[in-house]
CSV table of C-alpha atoms and ligand atoms in Angstrom, one decimal:
chain,number,residue,atom,x,y,z
I,1,MET,CA,97.5,92.1,130.5
I,2,ASN,CA,94.1,92.6,132.2
I,3,ALA,CA,91.5,90.6,130.1
I,4,PHE,CA,88.8,93.2,130.3
I,5,LEU,CA,91.2,96.0,129.1
I,6,LEU,CA,92.3,93.7,126.2
I,7,ILE,CA,88.6,93.1,125.2
I,8,VAL,CA,87.9,96.9,125.3
I,9,LEU,CA,91.0,97.7,123.3
I,10,ARG,CA,90.2,95.0,120.6
I,11,LEU,CA,86.6,96.3,120.4
I,12,VAL,CA,87.8,99.9,119.9
I,13,HIS,CA,90.5,98.7,117.4
I,14,VAL,CA,88.3,96.5,115.3
I,15,ALA,CA,85.3,98.9,115.3
I,16,SER,CA,87.3,102.0,114.5
I,17,GLY,CA,89.2,100.1,111.8
I,18,ILE,CA,86.0,99.0,110.2
I,19,LEU,CA,84.6,102.6,110.3
I,20,TRP,CA,87.9,104.0,108.9
I,21,GLY,CA,88.3,101.4,106.1
I,22,GLY,CA,84.6,101.3,105.2
I,23,ALA,CA,84.3,105.1,105.0
I,24,ALA,CA,87.4,105.4,102.9
I,25,VAL,CA,86.0,102.9,100.4
I,26,PHE,CA,82.6,104.5,100.3
I,27,LEU,CA,84.1,108.0,99.8
I,28,LEU,CA,86.5,106.9,97.1
I,29,PHE,CA,84.2,104.6,95.1
I,30,PHE,CA,80.8,106.0,95.6
I,31,VAL,CA,80.7,109.6,96.9
I,32,LYS,CA,83.6,110.9,94.7
I,33,PRO,CA,82.2,109.6,91.3
I,34,SER,CA,78.7,110.8,92.2
I,35,VAL,CA,80.0,114.3,93.1
I,36,LYS,CA,81.7,114.4,89.7
I,37,ALA,CA,78.5,113.2,87.9
I,38,ILE,CA,76.1,115.8,89.4
I,39,GLY,CA,78.2,118.7,88.1
I,40,ALA,CA,77.3,122.2,89.5
I,41,ALA,CA,75.7,120.7,92.7
I,42,GLY,CA,78.8,118.7,93.5
I,43,PRO,CA,80.8,121.4,95.3
I,44,GLN,CA,77.7,122.4,97.3
I,45,PHE,CA,77.3,118.7,98.4
I,46,MET,CA,81.0,118.5,99.3
I,47,GLN,CA,80.8,121.7,101.3
I,48,SER,CA,77.9,120.2,103.3
I,49,LEU,CA,79.7,116.9,103.8
I,50,VAL,CA,82.9,118.6,105.0
I,51,GLU,CA,81.6,121.6,106.9
I,52,ARG,CA,78.2,120.6,108.3
I,53,ARG,CA,78.7,116.9,108.7
I,54,ARG,CA,82.4,117.2,109.5
I,55,ALA,CA,83.5,114.1,107.5
I,56,PRO,CA,87.2,114.9,107.7
I,57,LEU,CA,87.0,115.0,111.5
I,58,PHE,CA,85.2,111.6,111.5
I,59,MET,CA,87.9,110.1,109.3
I,60,LEU,CA,90.7,111.6,111.5
I,61,GLY,CA,89.0,110.4,114.7
I,62,ALA,CA,88.4,106.8,113.4
I,63,SER,CA,92.0,106.6,112.0
I,64,VAL,CA,93.6,107.9,115.2
I,65,LEU,CA,91.6,105.5,117.4
I,66,THR,CA,92.6,102.6,115.1
I,67,VAL,CA,96.3,103.5,115.1
I,68,VAL,CA,96.5,104.2,118.8
I,69,SER,CA,94.6,101.1,119.9
I,70,GLY,CA,96.5,99.0,117.4
I,71,GLY,CA,99.8,100.3,118.7
I,72,ILE,CA,98.9,99.3,122.2
I,73,LEU,CA,97.7,95.9,121.1
I,74,TYR,CA,100.9,95.5,119.1
I,75,TRP,CA,103.0,96.3,122.2
I,76,PHE,CA,101.2,93.7,124.3
I,77,SER,CA,100.9,91.0,121.5
I,78,SER,CA,104.7,91.4,120.8
I,79,GLY,CA,105.6,91.2,124.5
I,80,GLY,CA,107.1,94.7,124.3
I,81,PHE,CA,108.5,94.4,120.7
I,82,ASN,CA,110.0,91.0,121.4
I,83,ALA,CA,112.1,90.0,118.3
I,84,ALA,CA,111.1,86.3,118.4
I,85,TRP,CA,107.4,87.3,118.2
I,86,ILE,CA,108.0,89.9,115.4
I,87,ALA,CA,109.9,87.2,113.4
I,88,SER,CA,107.0,84.6,113.9
I,89,GLY,CA,104.3,84.2,111.2
I,90,PRO,CA,101.6,86.2,113.1
I,91,GLY,CA,104.3,88.8,114.0
I,92,ILE,CA,105.3,89.3,110.4
I,93,GLY,CA,101.7,89.6,109.3
I,94,PHE,CA,100.7,92.1,112.0
I,95,THR,CA,103.9,94.1,111.4
I,96,ILE,CA,103.3,94.4,107.7
I,97,GLY,CA,99.6,95.3,108.3
I,98,SER,CA,100.6,97.9,111.0
I,99,ALA,CA,103.2,99.5,108.7
I,100,ALA,CA,100.7,99.6,105.8
I,101,ALA,CA,98.0,101.2,108.1
I,102,LEU,CA,100.5,103.7,109.4
I,103,ILE,CA,101.5,104.8,105.9
I,104,GLY,CA,97.7,105.0,105.0
I,105,PHE,CA,97.1,107.1,108.1
I,106,LEU,CA,100.0,109.5,107.2
I,107,PHE,CA,98.7,109.9,103.6
I,108,GLY,CA,95.2,110.5,104.9
I,109,ALA,CA,96.1,113.0,107.6
I,110,PHE,CA,98.8,114.9,105.8
I,111,GLY,CA,97.8,114.4,102.1
I,112,ILE,CA,94.1,113.9,101.6
I,113,GLY,CA,92.9,116.2,104.5
I,114,PRO,CA,95.0,119.3,103.8
I,115,THR,CA,94.7,118.9,100.0
I,116,SER,CA,90.9,118.7,100.1
I,117,ALA,CA,90.8,121.7,102.4
I,118,GLN,CA,92.9,123.7,99.9
I,119,MET,CA,90.6,122.6,97.0
I,120,GLY,CA,87.6,123.7,99.1
I,121,ALA,CA,89.1,127.1,99.8
I,122,LEU,CA,90.0,127.6,96.2
I,123,GLY,CA,86.6,126.5,95.0
I,124,ALA,CA,84.9,129.0,97.4
I,125,GLN,CA,87.3,131.7,96.1
I,126,ILE,CA,86.3,131.0,92.5
I,127,ALA,CA,82.6,130.8,93.3
I,128,ALA,CA,82.8,134.2,95.2
I,129,SER,CA,84.4,135.9,92.2
I,130,GLY,CA,81.2,135.2,90.3
I,131,LYS,CA,83.2,134.4,87.1
I,132,GLY,CA,84.9,131.2,86.0
I,133,PRO,CA,88.4,130.4,87.3
I,134,THR,CA,91.4,132.4,86.1
I,135,PRO,CA,94.0,130.3,84.2
I,136,GLU,CA,96.2,130.3,87.4
I,137,GLN,CA,93.3,129.1,89.5
I,138,ALA,CA,92.4,126.4,87.0
I,139,ALA,CA,96.1,125.2,86.9
I,140,ARG,CA,96.3,125.3,90.7
I,141,MET,CA,93.0,123.3,91.0
I,142,GLU,CA,94.3,120.7,88.5
I,143,ALA,CA,97.6,120.3,90.4
I,144,LEU,CA,95.7,119.9,93.7
I,145,GLU,CA,93.4,117.3,92.1
I,146,LYS,CA,96.4,115.3,90.9
I,147,ARG,CA,97.9,115.4,94.4
I,148,LEU,CA,94.6,114.3,95.9
I,149,ASN,CA,94.2,111.4,93.5
I,150,ILE,CA,97.7,110.1,94.3
I,151,ALA,CA,97.2,110.4,98.1
I,152,GLU,CA,93.8,108.6,97.8
I,153,ARG,CA,95.2,105.8,95.8
I,154,VAL,CA,98.1,105.2,98.2
I,155,ASP,CA,95.7,105.4,101.1
I,156,PHE,CA,93.4,102.9,99.6
I,157,ILE,CA,96.1,100.4,98.7
I,158,MET,CA,97.7,100.7,102.2
I,159,LEU,CA,94.3,100.2,103.9
I,160,ALA,CA,93.5,97.2,101.7
I,161,LEU,CA,96.9,95.7,102.6
I,162,ALA,CA,96.3,96.4,106.3
I,163,ILE,CA,92.9,94.8,106.3
I,164,LEU,CA,94.2,91.7,104.5
I,165,MET,CA,97.1,91.3,107.0
I,166,MET,CA,95.0,92.1,110.1
I,167,ALA,CA,92.3,89.6,109.1
I,168,THR,CA,94.7,86.7,108.4
I,169,ALA,CA,98.0,87.2,110.4
I,170,ARG,CA,96.8,85.3,113.5
I,171,TYR,CA,96.8,82.1,111.3
I,172,TRP,CA,100.2,82.6,109.6
I,173,THR,CA,101.7,79.4,111.0
I,174,PHE,CA,103.4,78.3,107.7
V,1,HEM,C1,99.0,101.3,112.8
V,1,HEM,C2,97.8,100.6,112.7
V,1,HEM,C3,97.5,99.3,113.3
V,1,HEM,C4,98.2,98.5,114.2
V,1,HEM,C5,99.5,98.9,115.0
V,1,HEM,C6,97.5,97.3,114.4
V,1,HEM,C7,97.8,96.3,115.3
V,1,HEM,C8,97.1,95.1,115.6
V,1,HEM,C9,97.4,94.0,116.4
V,1,HEM,C10,98.8,93.9,117.2
V,1,HEM,C11,96.4,93.1,116.5
V,1,HEM,C12,96.4,91.8,117.2
V,1,HEM,C13,95.7,92.0,118.5
V,1,HEM,C14,95.5,90.8,119.4
V,1,HEM,O1,95.8,89.7,118.9
V,1,HEM,O2,95.0,91.0,120.5
V,1,HEM,C15,95.4,93.6,115.6
V,1,HEM,C16,94.2,93.0,115.3
V,1,HEM,C17,93.3,93.4,114.4
V,1,HEM,N1,93.3,94.5,113.6
V,1,HEM,FE1,94.8,95.9,113.6
V,1,HEM,N2,96.3,97.3,113.6
V,1,HEM,C18,96.4,98.5,112.9
V,1,HEM,C19,95.4,98.9,111.9
V,1,HEM,C20,94.3,98.1,111.6
V,1,HEM,C21,93.4,98.5,110.6
V,1,HEM,C22,93.5,99.7,109.6
V,1,HEM,C23,92.4,97.6,110.6
V,1,HEM,C24,91.1,97.4,109.7
V,1,HEM,C25,90.8,98.2,108.8
V,1,HEM,C26,92.7,96.6,111.6
V,1,HEM,C27,91.9,95.5,111.9
V,1,HEM,C28,92.2,94.6,112.9
V,1,HEM,C29,91.4,93.4,113.1
V,1,HEM,C30,90.1,93.0,112.5
V,1,HEM,C31,92.1,92.6,114.1
V,1,HEM,C32,91.7,91.3,114.8
V,1,HEM,C33,92.5,90.2,114.1
V,1,HEM,C34,92.4,88.9,114.8
V,1,HEM,O3,91.8,88.8,115.9
V,1,HEM,O4,92.9,87.9,114.3
V,1,HEM,N3,93.8,97.0,112.2
V,1,HEM,N4,95.8,94.9,115.1
């Protein structure tokens, strides 16, 4: 493969992977607990983060770039899915890392994204009513929060596994 194209692909892959993984950790371990801690101002902060700063679009863009550039790199590194490469040390490492990143991507794009959007819409509905949530709204919010927590945990574990594999697979010669 053309060396210049490979360098560009690796740059895109590593940079978008850093942005995706770093942002996921920052949101989960710093933004989320802080939003909970500030109480009434929390939903307002989240609305600004999501609607004005378009955080979900950033996450989707970074993850799509990582997965697409990673897929192309995988195709070239494996010589077009060559079985001998896939069974080699680096092949096994990059394959496990790629599968983990793909699962993380699916949970992020189809779990975290839509669930957060539904929570935001329900929160706005409750705020617009001017009263507290009805029992049905409170139960729905709790169910959505549970689903979000599971998706976030799976996403984090998969991303951590992908980072571990991507960072070390090249040297799996044992
Ligand atoms: C479906 C998703 C992914 C696929 C298919 C994939 C595939 C690959 C492949 C095949 C390589 C080797 C490229 C080469 O040797 O030229 C690579 C390298 C790398 N990937 Fe991924 N990757 C994915 C996700 C990620 C994620 C989520 C991260 C970080 C958060 C990441 C970080 C890296 C890094 C740092 C390297 C360079 C490793 C080295 O040079 O030894 N990748 N990736």
